[in-house]
């Protein structure tokens, strides 16, 4: 599969630009096992890089022009590489352009001088788009890794994750945290990335799903989510309000026992947003500990509690996600939850291999019965992070 896409991204590059690319870089999408909406609250997340990747074929040019094409769209975007701005006309090219902009920004803020020459870039991907599996970070990280090498910028993987996030925030205009890029760049086979979003310290934690006869199923509901719309921004605002009412810099500074006071000093909606973040941080810590001490069959309850918290307190689930989660558990999944930013996208279900068929068929049947669109259901495994392919 990987070889096929590498060949086709090279062929696509040649067909578009009329010459062969210098190299091909890839970066994976990610799934978040637990820890949702905790990243921008300086809390804990626990994602892993998945075996679905975005590939970019790139060559530097002699001038300052950046040309971006993708198998996803017939347009070719052309922008001066030293003059990348946030404009509507960037459209999907804002993701790769954002990474190119951010590497220049980050280098200049670190006092590193680089010669940011123009480049031609062709993109191809098997990360489902808009499913909450971060096709956006996959593009950003693949481009960032490539340009870091070609521009000789010398940034390390943590800095490249930061660059990906800066680009998505400033050039795309989506106020996302750093989790997705960290998973895509720091992922390791059969490990998840336990990331402290305050210190940016991270640690790879072994999952051991396969050894225990488990697989993580993705249920892509195909319900479109749009991060740039209001839901995500309003949740962030509620978290900021909650932190200021409690007199702390971020919700990371609160623990479960602070919730008694929180309930007294803020309105009910803000309190429930805060309670989600505070309990979710604890669930991430508990999941990491439980995996280490008791193995992956012990984390099901924590996954389900996370889902309930997002459904009832953070209110970012939708009927399709709730149905996927409850049906999966009823038919043998050890744990299940919605994953990603919410308002659509995907659910995950940690499922014994012998139950995969039953869980998948039951979800398909239930969706049909309820008149929902047909979901895409497929397993993912924890893969290595971004790398140069050829
Ligand atoms: P997610 O990251 O969950 O997949 P986002 O809305 O954050 O969803 O990012 C999806 C957007 O990223 C797409 O709408 C498109 O603009 C861009 N994108 C993703 N994959 C590609 C691709 N292969 N080629 C071009 N643009 C892409
Ligand atoms: Mg995204």
mmCIF file of C-alpha atoms and ligand atoms in Angstrom:
data_model
loop_
_atom_site.group_PDB
_atom_site.id
_atom_site.type_symbol
_atom_site.label_atom_id
_atom_site.label_comp_id
_atom_site.label_asym_id
_atom_site.label_seq_id
_atom_site.Cartn_x
_atom_site.Cartn_y
_atom_site.Cartn_z
ATOM 1 C CA UNK A 1 0.000 0.000 0.000
ATOM 2 C CA UNK A 2 2.739 2.434 1.051
ATOM 3 C CA UNK A 3 4.812 1.637 -2.050
ATOM 4 C CA UNK A 4 1.802 2.218 -4.280
ATOM 5 C CA UNK A 5 1.163 5.673 -2.844
ATOM 6 C CA UNK A 6 4.852 6.596 -2.977
ATOM 7 C CA UNK A 7 4.878 5.724 -6.666
ATOM 8 C CA UNK A 8 1.686 7.570 -7.353
ATOM 9 C CA UNK A 9 2.736 10.747 -5.508
ATOM 10 C CA UNK A 10 5.957 10.717 -7.562
ATOM 11 C CA UNK A 11 4.018 10.183 -10.774
ATOM 12 C CA UNK A 12 1.570 12.910 -9.784
ATOM 13 C CA UNK A 13 4.464 15.296 -9.150
ATOM 14 C CA UNK A 14 6.022 14.546 -12.529
ATOM 15 C CA UNK A 15 2.717 14.890 -14.355
ATOM 16 C CA UNK A 16 2.088 18.253 -12.665
ATOM 17 C CA UNK A 17 5.536 19.842 -12.798
ATOM 18 C CA UNK A 18 7.269 17.982 -15.640
ATOM 19 C CA UNK A 19 10.283 16.686 -13.693
ATOM 20 C CA UNK A 20 11.072 14.210 -10.896
ATOM 21 C CA UNK A 21 10.868 15.245 -7.214
ATOM 22 C CA UNK A 22 13.930 15.349 -4.969
ATOM 23 C CA UNK A 23 12.255 13.142 -2.397
ATOM 24 C CA UNK A 24 9.068 11.894 -0.776
ATOM 25 C CA UNK A 25 8.242 12.436 2.898
ATOM 26 C CA UNK A 26 5.319 10.987 4.812
ATOM 27 C CA UNK A 27 3.514 11.803 8.020
ATOM 28 C CA UNK A 28 0.725 9.792 9.649
ATOM 29 C CA UNK A 29 -2.704 10.839 10.797
ATOM 30 C CA UNK A 30 -3.450 10.195 14.442
ATOM 31 C CA UNK A 31 -6.130 8.926 16.694
ATOM 32 C CA UNK A 32 -6.490 10.105 20.233
ATOM 33 C CA UNK A 33 -6.936 7.193 22.605
ATOM 34 C CA UNK A 34 -7.984 9.497 25.437
ATOM 35 C CA UNK A 35 -7.581 13.141 26.506
ATOM 36 C CA UNK A 36 -9.955 15.318 24.501
ATOM 37 C CA UNK A 37 -9.981 19.135 24.619
ATOM 38 C CA UNK A 38 -7.256 18.964 27.236
ATOM 39 C CA UNK A 39 -4.417 20.102 24.965
ATOM 40 C CA UNK A 40 -5.236 23.799 24.853
ATOM 41 C CA UNK A 41 -5.834 23.669 28.610
ATOM 42 C CA UNK A 42 -2.189 22.697 29.103
ATOM 43 C CA UNK A 43 -3.261 19.205 30.148
ATOM 44 C CA UNK A 44 -2.521 15.639 29.100
ATOM 45 C CA UNK A 45 -3.278 13.803 25.870
ATOM 46 C CA UNK A 46 -2.584 10.260 24.743
ATOM 47 C CA UNK A 47 -2.738 9.936 20.951
ATOM 48 C CA UNK A 48 -0.998 7.573 18.585
ATOM 49 C CA UNK A 49 0.160 7.882 14.995
ATOM 50 C CA UNK A 50 -1.866 5.562 12.747
ATOM 51 C CA UNK A 51 -0.997 3.461 9.731
ATOM 52 C CA UNK A 52 -2.611 6.009 7.362
ATOM 53 C CA UNK A 53 -0.313 8.617 5.894
ATOM 54 C CA UNK A 54 -0.018 11.762 3.836
ATOM 55 C CA UNK A 55 2.825 11.697 1.338
ATOM 56 C CA UNK A 56 4.440 14.808 -0.130
ATOM 57 C CA UNK A 57 6.791 14.807 -3.108
ATOM 58 C CA UNK A 58 8.907 17.968 -3.045
ATOM 59 C CA UNK A 59 11.722 19.699 -4.925
ATOM 60 C CA UNK A 60 13.234 23.087 -4.228
ATOM 61 C CA UNK A 61 13.108 25.706 -6.982
ATOM 62 C CA UNK A 62 15.633 28.384 -7.917
ATOM 63 C CA UNK A 63 13.178 31.217 -7.278
ATOM 64 C CA UNK A 64 10.795 32.133 -4.431
ATOM 65 C CA UNK A 65 7.664 30.521 -5.840
ATOM 66 C CA UNK A 66 5.827 27.787 -3.896
ATOM 67 C CA UNK A 67 3.550 25.634 -6.066
ATOM 68 C CA UNK A 68 1.245 23.189 -4.308
ATOM 69 C CA UNK A 69 -0.887 20.492 -5.889
ATOM 70 C CA UNK A 70 -2.793 17.528 -4.493
ATOM 71 C CA UNK A 71 -4.509 14.427 -5.824
ATOM 72 C CA UNK A 72 -7.421 15.731 -3.754
ATOM 73 C CA UNK A 73 -8.080 18.726 -6.045
ATOM 74 C CA UNK A 74 -7.351 19.838 -9.630
ATOM 75 C CA UNK A 75 -6.075 23.314 -8.640
ATOM 76 C CA UNK A 76 -2.430 24.277 -8.331
ATOM 77 C CA UNK A 77 -1.789 26.996 -5.750
ATOM 78 C CA UNK A 78 1.062 29.424 -6.382
ATOM 79 C CA UNK A 79 2.373 31.750 -3.671
ATOM 80 C CA UNK A 80 5.644 33.576 -2.947
ATOM 81 C CA UNK A 81 7.199 31.507 -0.182
ATOM 82 C CA UNK A 82 8.368 34.586 1.745
ATOM 83 C CA UNK A 83 4.942 36.201 1.522
ATOM 84 C CA UNK A 84 2.537 33.547 2.818
ATOM 85 C CA UNK A 85 -0.518 35.089 4.426
ATOM 86 C CA UNK A 86 -3.854 34.013 5.727
ATOM 87 C CA UNK A 87 -6.280 34.502 2.840
ATOM 88 C CA UNK A 88 -9.432 32.764 1.660
ATOM 89 C CA UNK A 89 -7.773 31.994 -1.659
ATOM 90 C CA UNK A 90 -5.274 29.608 -0.023
ATOM 91 C CA UNK A 91 -8.138 27.176 0.586
ATOM 92 C CA UNK A 92 -6.734 23.664 1.342
ATOM 93 C CA UNK A 93 -3.215 24.835 0.406
ATOM 94 C CA UNK A 94 -3.219 26.829 3.668
ATOM 95 C CA UNK A 95 -2.126 23.626 5.458
ATOM 96 C CA UNK A 96 1.129 23.039 3.548
ATOM 97 C CA UNK A 97 1.716 26.784 3.126
ATOM 98 C CA UNK A 98 1.159 27.279 6.860
ATOM 99 C CA UNK A 99 3.937 24.791 7.600
ATOM 100 C CA UNK A 100 6.286 26.592 5.176
ATOM 101 C CA UNK A 101 5.444 29.949 6.771
ATOM 102 C CA UNK A 102 5.866 28.635 10.315
ATOM 103 C CA UNK A 103 9.308 27.131 9.699
ATOM 104 C CA UNK A 104 10.497 30.560 8.537
ATOM 105 C CA UNK A 105 8.847 32.261 11.536
ATOM 106 C CA UNK A 106 10.221 29.806 14.043
ATOM 107 C CA UNK A 107 13.740 29.985 12.602
ATOM 108 C CA UNK A 108 13.717 33.752 12.670
ATOM 109 C CA UNK A 109 12.458 33.817 16.262
ATOM 110 C CA UNK A 110 15.272 31.412 17.216
ATOM 111 C CA UNK A 111 17.830 33.582 15.432
ATOM 112 C CA UNK A 112 18.523 30.832 12.859
ATOM 113 C CA UNK A 113 19.092 32.153 9.387
ATOM 114 C CA UNK A 114 17.760 29.985 6.593
ATOM 115 C CA UNK A 115 17.390 30.581 2.905
ATOM 116 C CA UNK A 116 13.736 29.815 2.268
ATOM 117 C CA UNK A 117 13.714 29.090 -1.442
ATOM 118 C CA UNK A 118 10.570 28.263 -3.401
ATOM 119 C CA UNK A 119 9.465 24.676 -3.920
ATOM 120 C CA UNK A 120 7.120 22.453 -5.900
ATOM 121 C CA UNK A 121 4.985 20.104 -3.813
ATOM 122 C CA UNK A 122 2.525 17.371 -4.714
ATOM 123 C CA UNK A 123 0.366 15.705 -2.049
ATOM 124 C CA UNK A 124 -1.376 12.362 -1.866
ATOM 125 C CA UNK A 125 -2.953 10.783 1.203
ATOM 126 C CA UNK A 126 -4.874 7.826 2.556
ATOM 127 C CA UNK A 127 -5.837 9.595 5.771
ATOM 128 C CA UNK A 128 -9.612 10.081 5.688
ATOM 129 C CA UNK A 129 -10.324 13.794 5.462
ATOM 130 C CA UNK A 130 -12.388 15.497 8.139
ATOM 131 C CA UNK A 131 -12.858 12.272 10.113
ATOM 132 C CA UNK A 132 -11.062 13.503 13.214
ATOM 133 C CA UNK A 133 -7.947 11.531 12.251
ATOM 134 C CA UNK A 134 -6.030 14.714 11.535
ATOM 135 C CA UNK A 135 -5.421 14.685 7.836
ATOM 136 C CA UNK A 136 -4.512 18.332 8.495
ATOM 137 C CA UNK A 137 -1.591 17.553 10.832
ATOM 138 C CA UNK A 138 -0.463 14.803 8.468
ATOM 139 C CA UNK A 139 0.009 17.356 5.666
ATOM 140 C CA UNK A 140 1.600 19.953 7.916
ATOM 141 C CA UNK A 141 4.071 17.492 9.423
ATOM 142 C CA UNK A 142 5.050 15.892 6.114
ATOM 143 C CA UNK A 143 5.720 19.328 4.611
ATOM 144 C CA UNK A 144 7.478 20.582 7.737
ATOM 145 C CA UNK A 145 9.772 17.540 7.870
ATOM 146 C CA UNK A 146 10.594 17.902 4.168
ATOM 147 C CA UNK A 147 11.314 21.636 4.266
ATOM 148 C CA UNK A 148 13.285 21.306 7.500
ATOM 149 C CA UNK A 149 15.616 19.003 5.602
ATOM 150 C CA UNK A 150 15.651 20.807 2.249
ATOM 151 C CA UNK A 151 16.041 24.265 3.792
ATOM 152 C CA UNK A 152 18.561 22.899 6.279
ATOM 153 C CA UNK A 153 16.615 24.520 9.104
ATOM 154 C CA UNK A 154 17.846 22.101 11.778
ATOM 155 C CA UNK A 155 14.637 22.114 13.839
ATOM 156 C CA UNK A 156 13.986 19.072 16.004
ATOM 157 C CA UNK A 157 10.724 17.125 15.960
ATOM 158 C CA UNK A 158 9.218 19.023 18.868
ATOM 159 C CA UNK A 159 9.925 22.309 17.111
ATOM 160 C CA UNK A 160 8.440 20.942 13.889
ATOM 161 C CA UNK A 161 5.277 20.026 15.794
ATOM 162 C CA UNK A 162 5.149 23.601 17.039
ATOM 163 C CA UNK A 163 5.619 24.832 13.463
ATOM 164 C CA UNK A 164 2.709 22.686 12.287
ATOM 165 C CA UNK A 165 0.500 24.088 15.009
ATOM 166 C CA UNK A 166 1.569 27.693 14.326
ATOM 167 C CA UNK A 167 0.733 27.267 10.650
ATOM 168 C CA UNK A 168 -2.682 25.798 11.409
ATOM 169 C CA UNK A 169 -3.431 28.577 13.910
ATOM 170 C CA UNK A 170 -2.146 31.532 11.895
ATOM 171 C CA UNK A 171 -2.456 30.622 8.219
ATOM 172 C CA UNK A 172 -5.426 28.202 8.253
ATOM 173 C CA UNK A 173 -7.079 30.072 11.119
ATOM 174 C CA UNK A 174 -8.029 27.015 13.197
ATOM 175 C CA UNK A 175 -7.317 27.488 16.931
ATOM 176 C CA UNK A 176 -6.051 23.939 17.510
ATOM 177 C CA UNK A 177 -3.562 22.657 20.083
ATOM 178 C CA UNK A 178 -0.299 20.802 19.502
ATOM 179 C CA UNK A 179 -1.483 17.238 20.062
ATOM 180 C CA UNK A 180 -2.015 16.192 16.450
ATOM 181 C CA UNK A 181 1.362 17.338 15.207
ATOM 182 C CA UNK A 182 3.125 15.799 18.217
ATOM 183 C CA UNK A 183 1.543 12.408 17.550
ATOM 184 C CA UNK A 184 2.334 12.595 13.854
ATOM 185 C CA UNK A 185 5.989 13.447 14.466
ATOM 186 C CA UNK A 186 6.749 11.527 17.681
ATOM 187 C CA UNK A 187 4.725 8.345 17.108
ATOM 188 C CA UNK A 188 6.307 4.899 17.416
ATOM 189 C CA UNK A 189 5.113 1.467 16.334
ATOM 190 C CA UNK A 190 2.786 -0.106 18.933
ATOM 191 C CA UNK A 191 3.169 2.915 21.254
ATOM 192 C CA UNK A 192 1.032 5.923 22.073
ATOM 193 C CA UNK A 193 2.480 9.335 22.851
ATOM 194 C CA UNK A 194 1.772 10.484 26.412
ATOM 195 C CA UNK A 195 2.137 14.215 26.027
ATOM 196 C CA UNK A 196 2.120 16.912 28.671
ATOM 197 C CA UNK A 197 0.835 19.903 26.750
ATOM 198 C CA UNK A 198 2.213 22.318 29.344
ATOM 199 C CA UNK A 199 5.850 21.255 29.340
ATOM 200 C CA UNK A 200 5.659 19.503 25.948
ATOM 201 C CA UNK A 201 7.461 16.586 27.548
ATOM 202 C CA UNK A 202 6.427 13.336 25.961
ATOM 203 C CA UNK A 203 6.890 9.670 26.533
ATOM 204 C CA UNK A 204 6.110 6.674 24.346
ATOM 205 C CA UNK A 205 3.939 4.146 26.190
ATOM 206 C CA UNK A 206 3.541 0.616 24.889
ATOM 207 C CA UNK A 207 -0.027 -0.293 23.931
ATOM 208 C CA UNK A 208 0.271 -4.054 23.522
ATOM 209 C CA UNK A 209 -3.079 -4.335 21.714
ATOM 210 C CA UNK A 210 -2.002 -7.074 19.291
ATOM 211 C CA UNK A 211 -0.440 -9.261 22.005
ATOM 212 C CA UNK A 212 -3.698 -9.075 23.953
ATOM 213 C CA UNK A 213 -5.760 -9.980 20.875
ATOM 214 C CA UNK A 214 -7.228 -6.480 20.574
ATOM 215 C CA UNK A 215 -7.701 -4.084 17.718
ATOM 216 C CA UNK A 216 -8.719 -0.451 17.681
ATOM 217 C CA UNK A 217 -11.621 0.082 15.322
ATOM 218 C CA UNK A 218 -12.298 3.491 13.837
ATOM 219 C CA UNK A 219 -15.932 4.236 13.109
ATOM 220 C CA UNK A 220 -15.943 7.244 10.799
ATOM 221 C CA UNK A 221 -19.506 8.527 11.000
ATOM 222 C CA UNK A 222 -18.917 10.791 7.964
ATOM 223 C CA UNK A 223 -20.730 13.543 9.829
ATOM 224 C CA UNK A 224 -18.765 16.601 8.769
ATOM 225 C CA UNK A 225 -17.046 18.627 11.470
ATOM 226 C CA UNK A 226 -15.764 22.126 10.901
ATOM 227 C CA UNK A 227 -13.252 23.318 13.470
ATOM 228 C CA UNK A 228 -13.310 26.831 12.136
ATOM 229 C CA UNK A 229 -17.026 27.052 12.998
ATOM 230 C CA UNK A 230 -18.199 28.196 16.408
ATOM 231 C CA UNK A 231 -18.359 25.024 18.530
ATOM 232 C CA UNK A 232 -14.662 24.573 19.113
ATOM 233 C CA UNK A 233 -13.977 28.262 19.725
ATOM 234 C CA UNK A 234 -16.838 28.521 22.208
ATOM 235 C CA UNK A 235 -15.520 25.510 24.173
ATOM 236 C CA UNK A 236 -12.104 27.148 24.342
ATOM 237 C CA UNK A 237 -13.686 30.375 25.538
ATOM 238 C CA UNK A 238 -15.612 28.520 28.262
ATOM 239 C CA UNK A 239 -12.387 26.901 29.468
ATOM 240 C CA UNK A 240 -10.668 30.280 29.649
ATOM 241 C CA UNK A 241 -13.598 31.746 31.536
ATOM 242 C CA UNK A 242 -13.600 28.811 33.965
ATOM 243 C CA UNK A 243 -9.875 29.165 34.621
ATOM 244 C CA UNK A 244 -10.189 32.893 35.272
ATOM 245 C CA UNK A 245 -13.136 32.367 37.650
ATOM 246 C CA UNK A 246 -10.928 29.972 39.605
ATOM 247 C CA UNK A 247 -7.998 32.371 39.505
ATOM 248 C CA UNK A 248 -5.669 29.982 37.661
ATOM 249 C CA UNK A 249 -3.779 30.397 34.408
ATOM 250 C CA UNK A 250 -5.243 27.263 32.882
ATOM 251 C CA UNK A 251 -7.493 24.359 33.808
ATOM 252 C CA UNK A 252 -4.408 22.189 34.131
ATOM 253 C CA UNK A 253 -3.909 23.803 37.516
ATOM 254 C CA UNK A 254 -7.155 22.320 38.867
ATOM 255 C CA UNK A 255 -7.664 18.837 40.230
ATOM 256 C CA UNK A 256 -10.808 16.830 40.974
ATOM 257 C CA UNK A 257 -11.090 18.226 44.523
ATOM 258 C CA UNK A 258 -11.244 21.807 43.153
ATOM 259 C CA UNK A 259 -14.533 20.984 41.433
ATOM 260 C CA UNK A 260 -16.479 21.625 44.649
ATOM 261 C CA UNK A 261 -15.382 25.250 44.633
ATOM 262 C CA UNK A 262 -15.710 25.508 40.841
ATOM 263 C CA UNK A 263 -19.386 24.637 41.063
ATOM 264 C CA UNK A 264 -19.905 27.624 43.388
ATOM 265 C CA UNK A 265 -18.059 30.293 41.419
ATOM 266 C CA UNK A 266 -19.317 29.791 37.866
ATOM 267 C CA UNK A 267 -22.507 29.194 35.916
ATOM 268 C CA UNK A 268 -23.620 25.621 35.261
ATOM 269 C CA UNK A 269 -22.546 25.422 31.612
ATOM 270 C CA UNK A 270 -19.055 26.745 32.333
ATOM 271 C CA UNK A 271 -18.803 24.388 35.312
ATOM 272 C CA UNK A 272 -19.620 21.364 33.182
ATOM 273 C CA UNK A 273 -17.020 22.392 30.574
ATOM 274 C CA UNK A 274 -14.467 22.700 33.381
ATOM 275 C CA UNK A 275 -15.478 19.380 34.921
ATOM 276 C CA UNK A 276 -14.915 17.636 31.603
ATOM 277 C CA UNK A 277 -11.383 18.981 31.271
ATOM 278 C CA UNK A 278 -10.397 18.323 34.886
ATOM 279 C CA UNK A 279 -11.752 14.759 34.957
ATOM 280 C CA UNK A 280 -10.399 14.037 31.468
ATOM 281 C CA UNK A 281 -6.878 14.985 32.567
ATOM 282 C CA UNK A 282 -7.200 12.510 35.426
ATOM 283 C CA UNK A 283 -8.498 9.838 33.036
ATOM 284 C CA UNK A 284 -5.422 10.239 30.842
ATOM 285 C CA UNK A 285 -3.136 9.748 33.845
ATOM 286 C CA UNK A 286 -5.205 6.742 34.950
ATOM 287 C CA UNK A 287 -5.131 5.236 31.452
ATOM 288 C CA UNK A 288 -1.348 5.463 31.213
ATOM 289 C CA UNK A 289 -0.940 3.923 34.651
ATOM 290 C CA UNK A 290 -3.502 1.212 33.985
ATOM 291 C CA UNK A 291 -1.885 0.266 30.658
ATOM 292 C CA UNK A 292 1.480 -0.070 32.357
ATOM 293 C CA UNK A 293 0.258 -2.004 35.350
ATOM 294 C CA UNK A 294 -2.614 -4.084 34.012
ATOM 295 C CA UNK A 295 -2.454 -3.957 30.210
ATOM 296 C CA UNK A 296 -4.887 -2.751 27.549
ATOM 297 C CA UNK A 297 -7.885 -4.789 28.641
ATOM 298 C CA UNK A 298 -8.074 -2.595 31.737
ATOM 299 C CA UNK A 299 -8.749 0.757 30.028
ATOM 300 C CA UNK A 300 -12.276 0.192 28.705
ATOM 301 C CA UNK A 301 -14.106 1.879 31.588
ATOM 302 C CA UNK A 302 -11.924 4.973 31.307
ATOM 303 C CA UNK A 303 -12.668 5.236 27.593
ATOM 304 C CA UNK A 304 -16.382 5.010 28.210
ATOM 305 C CA UNK A 305 -16.274 7.545 31.045
ATOM 306 C CA UNK A 306 -14.447 9.896 28.676
ATOM 307 C CA UNK A 307 -17.222 9.519 26.134
ATOM 308 C CA UNK A 308 -19.938 10.223 28.695
ATOM 309 C CA UNK A 309 -18.092 13.317 29.853
ATOM 310 C CA UNK A 310 -17.845 14.660 26.301
ATOM 311 C CA UNK A 311 -21.474 13.826 25.644
ATOM 312 C CA UNK A 312 -22.974 15.249 28.834
ATOM 313 C CA UNK A 313 -20.522 17.850 30.168
ATOM 314 C CA UNK A 314 -18.645 19.175 27.145
ATOM 315 C CA UNK A 315 -21.603 18.556 24.796
ATOM 316 C CA UNK A 316 -19.589 17.881 21.677
ATOM 317 C CA UNK A 317 -20.977 14.494 20.694
ATOM 318 C CA UNK A 318 -23.672 13.844 18.096
ATOM 319 C CA UNK A 319 -26.277 11.050 17.885
ATOM 320 C CA UNK A 320 -24.232 9.081 15.360
ATOM 321 C CA UNK A 321 -21.189 9.018 17.673
ATOM 322 C CA UNK A 322 -23.290 8.019 20.689
ATOM 323 C CA UNK A 323 -24.883 5.221 18.672
ATOM 324 C CA UNK A 324 -21.504 3.951 17.461
ATOM 325 C CA UNK A 325 -20.116 3.916 21.017
ATOM 326 C CA UNK A 326 -23.095 2.248 22.711
ATOM 327 C CA UNK A 327 -23.536 -0.325 19.940
ATOM 328 C CA UNK A 328 -19.837 -1.233 19.993
ATOM 329 C CA UNK A 329 -19.896 -1.791 23.751
ATOM 330 C CA UNK A 330 -23.135 -3.764 23.624
ATOM 331 C CA UNK A 331 -21.593 -6.126 21.073
ATOM 332 C CA UNK A 332 -18.313 -6.842 22.791
ATOM 333 C CA UNK A 333 -15.974 -3.842 22.575
ATOM 334 C CA UNK A 334 -13.930 -3.403 25.744
ATOM 335 C CA UNK A 335 -14.243 0.353 25.591
ATOM 336 C CA UNK A 336 -15.377 3.001 23.109
ATOM 337 C CA UNK A 337 -15.548 6.762 22.823
ATOM 338 C CA UNK A 338 -15.808 9.552 20.319
ATOM 339 C CA UNK A 339 -12.397 10.899 19.378
ATOM 340 C CA UNK A 340 -11.167 14.196 17.953
ATOM 341 C CA UNK A 341 -12.678 17.626 18.286
ATOM 342 C CA UNK A 342 -16.286 16.477 18.190
ATOM 343 C CA UNK A 343 -19.473 17.571 16.407
ATOM 344 C CA UNK A 344 -19.029 14.613 14.055
ATOM 345 C CA UNK A 345 -15.983 12.723 12.910
ATOM 346 C CA UNK A 346 -15.038 9.351 14.318
ATOM 347 C CA UNK A 347 -15.513 7.076 17.300
ATOM 348 C CA UNK A 348 -13.040 4.421 18.408
ATOM 349 C CA UNK A 349 -13.762 0.993 19.842
ATOM 350 C CA UNK A 350 -11.125 -1.194 21.485
ATOM 351 C CA UNK A 351 -12.319 -4.584 20.369
ATOM 352 C CA UNK A 352 -11.240 -8.219 20.816
ATOM 353 C CA UNK A 353 -10.272 -9.567 17.404
ATOM 354 C CA UNK A 354 -12.971 -12.258 17.534
ATOM 355 C CA UNK A 355 -15.640 -9.577 18.058
ATOM 356 C CA UNK A 356 -14.598 -7.270 15.185
ATOM 357 C CA UNK A 357 -17.117 -8.762 12.756
ATOM 358 C CA UNK A 358 -20.019 -8.603 15.182
ATOM 359 C CA UNK A 359 -19.229 -5.068 16.338
ATOM 360 C CA UNK A 360 -18.825 -3.771 12.772
ATOM 361 C CA UNK A 361 -21.975 -5.429 11.426
ATOM 362 C CA UNK A 362 -24.043 -4.305 14.408
ATOM 363 C CA UNK A 363 -22.994 -0.678 13.966
ATOM 364 C CA UNK A 364 -23.769 -0.812 10.245
ATOM 365 C CA UNK A 365 -27.192 -2.323 10.989
ATOM 366 C CA UNK A 366 -27.990 0.160 13.745
ATOM 367 C CA UNK A 367 -27.029 3.138 11.559
ATOM 368 C CA UNK A 368 -29.233 1.846 8.761
ATOM 369 C CA UNK A 369 -32.125 1.292 11.148
ATOM 370 C CA UNK A 370 -31.857 4.850 12.442
ATOM 371 C CA UNK A 371 -31.571 6.330 8.944
ATOM 372 C CA UNK A 372 -27.984 7.602 9.442
ATOM 373 C CA UNK A 373 -25.460 7.727 6.586
ATOM 374 C CA UNK A 374 -23.287 4.626 6.167
ATOM 375 C CA UNK A 375 -20.189 4.838 8.380
ATOM 376 C CA UNK A 376 -16.722 3.672 7.373
ATOM 377 C CA UNK A 377 -15.356 1.104 9.822
ATOM 378 C CA UNK A 378 -11.725 0.012 9.770
ATOM 379 C CA UNK A 379 -8.960 -0.988 12.207
ATOM 380 C CA UNK A 380 -5.835 1.088 12.782
ATOM 381 C CA UNK A 381 -2.562 0.254 14.437
ATOM 382 C CA UNK A 382 0.032 2.466 16.091
ATOM 383 C CA UNK A 383 2.661 3.425 13.538
ATOM 384 C CA UNK A 384 5.985 5.210 13.390
ATOM 385 C CA UNK A 385 5.896 8.992 13.003
ATOM 386 C CA UNK A 386 6.814 11.170 10.019
ATOM 387 C CA UNK A 387 9.790 10.112 7.923
ATOM 388 C CA UNK A 388 11.551 10.479 4.615
ATOM 389 C CA UNK A 389 10.448 7.642 2.347
ATOM 390 C CA UNK A 390 12.779 8.049 -0.659
HETATM 391 P P1 LIG B 1 -9.063 16.466 9.905
HETATM 392 O O1 LIG B 1 -7.747 17.021 10.294
HETATM 393 O O2 LIG B 1 -9.836 15.894 11.042
HETATM 394 O O3 LIG B 1 -8.993 15.488 8.776
HETATM 395 P P2 LIG B 1 -9.514 19.220 9.216
HETATM 396 O O4 LIG B 1 -10.747 19.975 8.884
HETATM 397 O O5 LIG B 1 -8.662 19.675 10.328
HETATM 398 O O6 LIG B 1 -9.942 17.689 9.396
HETATM 399 O O7 LIG B 1 -8.573 19.172 7.941
HETATM 400 C C1 LIG B 1 -9.105 18.740 6.704
HETATM 401 C C2 LIG B 1 -8.672 19.702 5.621
HETATM 402 O O8 LIG B 1 -7.255 19.497 5.354
HETATM 403 C C3 LIG B 1 -9.350 19.440 4.295
HETATM 404 O O9 LIG B 1 -10.587 20.110 4.226
HETATM 405 C C4 LIG B 1 -8.336 20.031 3.323
HETATM 406 O O10 LIG B 1 -8.427 21.438 3.297
HETATM 407 C C5 LIG B 1 -7.013 19.666 3.971
HETATM 408 N N1 LIG B 1 -6.539 18.395 3.460
HETATM 409 C C6 LIG B 1 -6.540 17.183 4.072
HETATM 410 N N2 LIG B 1 -5.993 16.222 3.289
HETATM 411 C C7 LIG B 1 -5.646 16.826 2.146
HETATM 412 C C8 LIG B 1 -5.009 16.385 0.915
HETATM 413 N N3 LIG B 1 -4.661 15.110 0.734
HETATM 414 N N4 LIG B 1 -4.784 17.312 -0.036
HETATM 415 C C9 LIG B 1 -5.111 18.605 0.160
HETATM 416 N N5 LIG B 1 -5.707 19.079 1.258
HETATM 417 C C10 LIG B 1 -5.982 18.218 2.248
HETATM 418 MG MG1 LIG B 2 -7.462 18.657 11.652
#
